[in-house]
mmCIF file of C-alpha atoms in Angstrom:
data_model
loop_
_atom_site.group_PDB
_atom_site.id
_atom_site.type_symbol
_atom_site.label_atom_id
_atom_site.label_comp_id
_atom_site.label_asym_id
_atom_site.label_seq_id
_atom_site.Cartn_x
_atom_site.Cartn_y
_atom_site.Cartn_z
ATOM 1 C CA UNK C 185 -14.334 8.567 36.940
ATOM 2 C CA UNK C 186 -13.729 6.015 34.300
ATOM 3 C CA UNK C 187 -11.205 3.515 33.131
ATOM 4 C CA UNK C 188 -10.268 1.044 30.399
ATOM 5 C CA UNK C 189 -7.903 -1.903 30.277
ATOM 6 C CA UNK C 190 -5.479 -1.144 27.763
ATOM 7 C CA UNK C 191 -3.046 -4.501 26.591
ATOM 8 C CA UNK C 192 -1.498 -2.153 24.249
ATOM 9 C CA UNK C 193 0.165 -0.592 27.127
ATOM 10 C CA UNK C 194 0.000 -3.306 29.565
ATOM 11 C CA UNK C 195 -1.805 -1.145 31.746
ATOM 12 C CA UNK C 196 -4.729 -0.488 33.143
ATOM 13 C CA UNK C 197 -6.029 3.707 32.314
ATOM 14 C CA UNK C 198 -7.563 5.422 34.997
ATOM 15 C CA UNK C 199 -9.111 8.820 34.554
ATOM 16 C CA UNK C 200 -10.160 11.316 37.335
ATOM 17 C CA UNK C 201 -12.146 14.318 36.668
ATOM 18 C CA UNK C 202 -12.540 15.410 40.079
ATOM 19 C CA UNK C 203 -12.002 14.550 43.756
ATOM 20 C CA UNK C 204 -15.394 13.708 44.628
ATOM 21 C CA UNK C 205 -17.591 10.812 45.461
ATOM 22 C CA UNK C 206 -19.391 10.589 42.550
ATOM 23 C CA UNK C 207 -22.562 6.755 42.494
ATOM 24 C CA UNK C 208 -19.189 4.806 44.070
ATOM 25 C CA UNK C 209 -17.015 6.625 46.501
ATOM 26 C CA UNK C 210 -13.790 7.214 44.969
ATOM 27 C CA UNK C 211 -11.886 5.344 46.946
ATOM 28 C CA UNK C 212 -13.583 1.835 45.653
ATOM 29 C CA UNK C 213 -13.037 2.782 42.286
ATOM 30 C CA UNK C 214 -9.305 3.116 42.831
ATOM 31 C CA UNK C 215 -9.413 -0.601 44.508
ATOM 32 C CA UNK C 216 -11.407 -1.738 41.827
ATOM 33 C CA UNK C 217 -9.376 -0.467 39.372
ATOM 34 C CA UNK C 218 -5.942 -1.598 40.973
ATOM 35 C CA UNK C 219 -8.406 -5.350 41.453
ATOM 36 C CA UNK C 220 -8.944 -5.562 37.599
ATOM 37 C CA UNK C 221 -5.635 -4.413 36.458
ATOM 38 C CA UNK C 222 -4.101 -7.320 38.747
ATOM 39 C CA UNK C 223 -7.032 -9.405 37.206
ATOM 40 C CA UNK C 224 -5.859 -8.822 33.440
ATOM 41 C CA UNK C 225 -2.801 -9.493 34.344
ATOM 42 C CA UNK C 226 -0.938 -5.588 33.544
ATOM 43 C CA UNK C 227 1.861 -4.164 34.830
ATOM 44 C CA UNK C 228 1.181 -0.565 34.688
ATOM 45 C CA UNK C 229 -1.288 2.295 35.340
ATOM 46 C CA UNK C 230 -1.893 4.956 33.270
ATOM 47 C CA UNK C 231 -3.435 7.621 35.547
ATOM 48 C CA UNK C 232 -5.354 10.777 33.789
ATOM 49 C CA UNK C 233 -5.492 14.174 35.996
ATOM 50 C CA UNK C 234 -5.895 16.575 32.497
ATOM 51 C CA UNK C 235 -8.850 17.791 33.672
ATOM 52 C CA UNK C 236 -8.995 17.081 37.143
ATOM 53 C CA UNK C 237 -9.880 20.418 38.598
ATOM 54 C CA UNK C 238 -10.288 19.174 42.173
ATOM 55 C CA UNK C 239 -11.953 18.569 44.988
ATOM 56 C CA UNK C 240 -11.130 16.553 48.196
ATOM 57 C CA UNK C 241 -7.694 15.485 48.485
ATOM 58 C CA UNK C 242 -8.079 13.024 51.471
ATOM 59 C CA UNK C 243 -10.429 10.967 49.226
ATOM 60 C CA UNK C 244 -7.523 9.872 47.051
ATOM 61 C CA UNK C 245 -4.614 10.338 49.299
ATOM 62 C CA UNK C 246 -4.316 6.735 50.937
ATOM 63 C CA UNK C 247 -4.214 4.986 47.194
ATOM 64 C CA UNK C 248 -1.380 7.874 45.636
ATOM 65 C CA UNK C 249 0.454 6.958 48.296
ATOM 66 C CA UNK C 250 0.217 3.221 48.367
ATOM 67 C CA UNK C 251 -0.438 2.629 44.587
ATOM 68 C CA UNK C 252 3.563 2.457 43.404
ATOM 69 C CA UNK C 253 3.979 -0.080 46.228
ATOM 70 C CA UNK C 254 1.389 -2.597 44.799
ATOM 71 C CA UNK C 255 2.826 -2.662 41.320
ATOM 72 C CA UNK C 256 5.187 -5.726 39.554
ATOM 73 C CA UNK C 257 8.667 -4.789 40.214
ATOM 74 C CA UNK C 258 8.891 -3.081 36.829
ATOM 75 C CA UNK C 259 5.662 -1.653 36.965
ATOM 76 C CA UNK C 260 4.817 2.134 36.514
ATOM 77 C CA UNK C 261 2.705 4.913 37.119
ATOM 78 C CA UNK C 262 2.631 7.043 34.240
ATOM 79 C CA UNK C 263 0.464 10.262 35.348
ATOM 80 C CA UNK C 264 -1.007 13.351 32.328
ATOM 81 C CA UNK C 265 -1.414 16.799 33.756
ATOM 82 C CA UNK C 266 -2.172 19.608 32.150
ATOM 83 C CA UNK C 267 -2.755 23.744 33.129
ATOM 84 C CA UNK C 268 -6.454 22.409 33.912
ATOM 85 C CA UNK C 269 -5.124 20.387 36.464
ATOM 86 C CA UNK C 270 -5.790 21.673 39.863
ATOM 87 C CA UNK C 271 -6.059 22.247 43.791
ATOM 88 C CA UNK C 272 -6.303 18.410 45.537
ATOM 89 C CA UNK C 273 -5.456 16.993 41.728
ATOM 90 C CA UNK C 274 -2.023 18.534 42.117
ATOM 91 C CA UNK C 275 -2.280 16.863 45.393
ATOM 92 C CA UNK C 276 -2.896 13.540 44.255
ATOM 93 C CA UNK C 277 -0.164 13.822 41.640
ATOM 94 C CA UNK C 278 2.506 15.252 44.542
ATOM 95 C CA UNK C 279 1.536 12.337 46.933
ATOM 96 C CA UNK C 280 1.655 9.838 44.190
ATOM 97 C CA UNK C 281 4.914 11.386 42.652
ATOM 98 C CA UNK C 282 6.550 11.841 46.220
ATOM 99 C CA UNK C 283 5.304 7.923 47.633
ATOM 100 C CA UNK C 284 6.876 6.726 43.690
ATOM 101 C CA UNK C 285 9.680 8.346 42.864
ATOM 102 C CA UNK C 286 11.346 7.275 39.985
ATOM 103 C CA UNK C 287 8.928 4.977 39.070
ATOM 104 C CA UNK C 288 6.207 7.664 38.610
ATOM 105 C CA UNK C 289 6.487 9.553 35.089
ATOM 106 C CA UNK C 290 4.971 12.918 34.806
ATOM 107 C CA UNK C 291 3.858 13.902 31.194
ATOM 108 C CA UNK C 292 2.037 16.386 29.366
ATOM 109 C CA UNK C 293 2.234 19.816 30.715
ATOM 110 C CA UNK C 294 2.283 21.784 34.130
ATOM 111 C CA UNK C 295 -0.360 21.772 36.471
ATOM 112 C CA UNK C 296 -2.751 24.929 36.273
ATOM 113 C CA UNK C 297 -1.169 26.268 39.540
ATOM 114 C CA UNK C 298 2.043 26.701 41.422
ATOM 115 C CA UNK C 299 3.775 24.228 44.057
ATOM 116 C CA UNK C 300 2.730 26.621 46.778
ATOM 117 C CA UNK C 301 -0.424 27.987 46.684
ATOM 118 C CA UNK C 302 -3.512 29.600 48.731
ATOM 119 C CA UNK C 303 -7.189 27.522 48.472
ATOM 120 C CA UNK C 304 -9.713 26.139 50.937
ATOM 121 C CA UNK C 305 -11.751 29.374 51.095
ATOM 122 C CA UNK C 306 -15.554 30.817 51.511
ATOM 123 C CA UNK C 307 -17.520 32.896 48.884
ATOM 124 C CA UNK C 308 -18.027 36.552 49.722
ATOM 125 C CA UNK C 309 -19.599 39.255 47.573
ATOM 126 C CA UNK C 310 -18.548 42.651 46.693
ATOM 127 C CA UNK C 311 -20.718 44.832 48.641
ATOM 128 C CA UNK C 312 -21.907 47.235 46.068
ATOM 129 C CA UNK C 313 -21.386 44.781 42.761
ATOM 130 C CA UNK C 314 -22.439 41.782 44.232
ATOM 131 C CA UNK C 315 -19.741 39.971 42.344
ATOM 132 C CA UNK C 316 -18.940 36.814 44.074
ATOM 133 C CA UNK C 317 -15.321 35.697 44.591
ATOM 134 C CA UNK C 318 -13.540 33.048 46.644
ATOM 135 C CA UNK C 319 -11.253 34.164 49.616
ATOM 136 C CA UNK C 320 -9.070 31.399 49.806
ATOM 137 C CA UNK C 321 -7.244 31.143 53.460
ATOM 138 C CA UNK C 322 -5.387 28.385 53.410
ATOM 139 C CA UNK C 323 -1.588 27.409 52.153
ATOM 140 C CA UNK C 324 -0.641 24.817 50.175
ATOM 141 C CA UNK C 325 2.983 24.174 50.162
ATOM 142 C CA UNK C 326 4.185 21.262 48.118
ATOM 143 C CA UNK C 327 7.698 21.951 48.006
ATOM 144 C CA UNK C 328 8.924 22.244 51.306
ATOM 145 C CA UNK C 329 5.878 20.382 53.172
ATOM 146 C CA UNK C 330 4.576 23.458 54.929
ATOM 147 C CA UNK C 331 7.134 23.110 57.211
ATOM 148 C CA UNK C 332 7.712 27.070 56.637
ATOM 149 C CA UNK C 333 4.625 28.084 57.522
ATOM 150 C CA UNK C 334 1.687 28.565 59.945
ATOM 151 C CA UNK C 335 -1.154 28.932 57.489
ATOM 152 C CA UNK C 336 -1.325 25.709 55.884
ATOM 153 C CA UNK C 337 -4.429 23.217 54.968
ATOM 154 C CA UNK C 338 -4.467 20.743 58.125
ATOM 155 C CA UNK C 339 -4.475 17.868 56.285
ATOM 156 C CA UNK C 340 -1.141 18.677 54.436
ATOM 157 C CA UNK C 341 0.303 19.467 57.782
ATOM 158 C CA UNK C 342 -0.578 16.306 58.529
ATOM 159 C CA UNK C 343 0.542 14.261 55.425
ATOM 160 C CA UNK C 344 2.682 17.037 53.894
ATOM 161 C CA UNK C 345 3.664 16.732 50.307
ATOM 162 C CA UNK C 346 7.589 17.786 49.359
ATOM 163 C CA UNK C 347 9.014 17.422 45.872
ATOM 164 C CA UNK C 348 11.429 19.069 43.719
ATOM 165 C CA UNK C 349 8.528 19.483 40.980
ATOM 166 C CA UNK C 350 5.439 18.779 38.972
ATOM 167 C CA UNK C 351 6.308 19.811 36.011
ATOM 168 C CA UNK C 352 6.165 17.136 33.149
ATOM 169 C CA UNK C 353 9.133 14.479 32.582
ATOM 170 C CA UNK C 354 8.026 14.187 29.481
ATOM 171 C CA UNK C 355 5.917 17.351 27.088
ATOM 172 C CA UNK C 356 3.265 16.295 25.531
ATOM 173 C CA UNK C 357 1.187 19.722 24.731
ATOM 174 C CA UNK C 358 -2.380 19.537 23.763
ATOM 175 C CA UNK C 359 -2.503 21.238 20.675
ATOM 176 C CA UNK C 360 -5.208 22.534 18.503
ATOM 177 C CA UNK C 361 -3.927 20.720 15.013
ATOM 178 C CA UNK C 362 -3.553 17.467 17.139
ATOM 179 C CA UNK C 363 -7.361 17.961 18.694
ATOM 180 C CA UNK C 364 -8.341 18.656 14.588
ATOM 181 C CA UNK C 365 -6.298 15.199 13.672
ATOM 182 C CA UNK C 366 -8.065 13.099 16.700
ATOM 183 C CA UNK C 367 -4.479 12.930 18.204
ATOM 184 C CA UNK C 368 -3.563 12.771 21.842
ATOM 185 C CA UNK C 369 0.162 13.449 22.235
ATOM 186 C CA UNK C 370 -0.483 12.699 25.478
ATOM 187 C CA UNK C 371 -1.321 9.500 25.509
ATOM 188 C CA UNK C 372 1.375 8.946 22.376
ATOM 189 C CA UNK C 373 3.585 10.136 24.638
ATOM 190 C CA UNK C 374 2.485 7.041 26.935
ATOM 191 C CA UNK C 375 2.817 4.453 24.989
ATOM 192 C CA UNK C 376 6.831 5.535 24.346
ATOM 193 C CA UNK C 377 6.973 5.667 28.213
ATOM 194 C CA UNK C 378 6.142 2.500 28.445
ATOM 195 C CA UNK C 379 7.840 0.991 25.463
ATOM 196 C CA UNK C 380 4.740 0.387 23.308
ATOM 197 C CA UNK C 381 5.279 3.405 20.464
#
């Protein structure tokens, strides 16, 4: 977890790598953050889930959803995902997008996994390799809020998650020649969001 204030944007950038409770519970660095954004006086939040590959969604769940709501007016959530985006960071970015609407941008590229899709598992090993794998049990539906099904995670039965998609508003690929140039067309791609090019 880490963040900057960024006046160039008029926002405040937020980045998650995980889900977890890391020295401060996640939770109290989202107030914090949302604190010193209103502090500095910015209208925006610049949220970073590129490499986000999971963890617990209910740790972040209450701020997605409320975030959008405690914003100026004209203020913005504008939210990077990329293919290593996963499991309850795809969450966070479908309660967020669904609690926002209009006023939440996606850019980037797709998550690394489907709107519907199977996690919440145990290890088991292959009884003559040994190989370990993960048998994952439990249905994530983020389309149709698992109202389809009987196998879903309890907690998105409970706060279920329906949008039309994930996918980026706006494409900003992570390329090798931009990586080589000390580019981010992701965060580029921000700053044109949010009027700032």
């Amino acid at each position: 977890m880490r963040r900057r204030d960024a006046p160039e944007l008029d926002a405040m950038v937020i980045q998650l790598r995980a889900n977890v409770n890391g020295q401060q519970p996640i939770a109290g660095f989202l107030g914090e953050s949302d604190s010193l954004r209103k502090a500095a006086g910015r209208k925006h939040i610049v949220l970073d889930m590129r490499m986000n590959g999971g963890g617990n969604l209910q740790l972040t769940r209450d701020w997605m959803q409320s975030i959008v709501a405690k914003l100026p007016a004209d203020g913005r959530v504008v939210v990077l995902t990329s293919p290593s985006t996963f499991s309850a960071a795809i969450s966070s970015v479908g309660y967020l997008k669904q609690a926002g609407g209009d006023r939440v941008t996606l850019v980037g590229e797709a998550p690394g996994d489907r709107l519907n899709f199977f996690a919440e598992g145990s290890p088991a090993a292959l009884p003559h390799s040994g190989a370990m794998f993960l048998v994952a049990k439990e249905r994530h539906d983020y389309q149709g809020g698992c109202k389809a099904y009987t196998d879903c995670h309890r907690p998105v039965v409970a706060y279920p998650i329906a949008v039309a998609s994930l996918d980026p508003a706006v494409p900003a690929p992570w390329t090798a020649a931009a990586y080589q140039a000390g580019r981010d067309p992701g965060m580029e791609a921000v700053a044109r969001v949010l009027g700032h090019p």
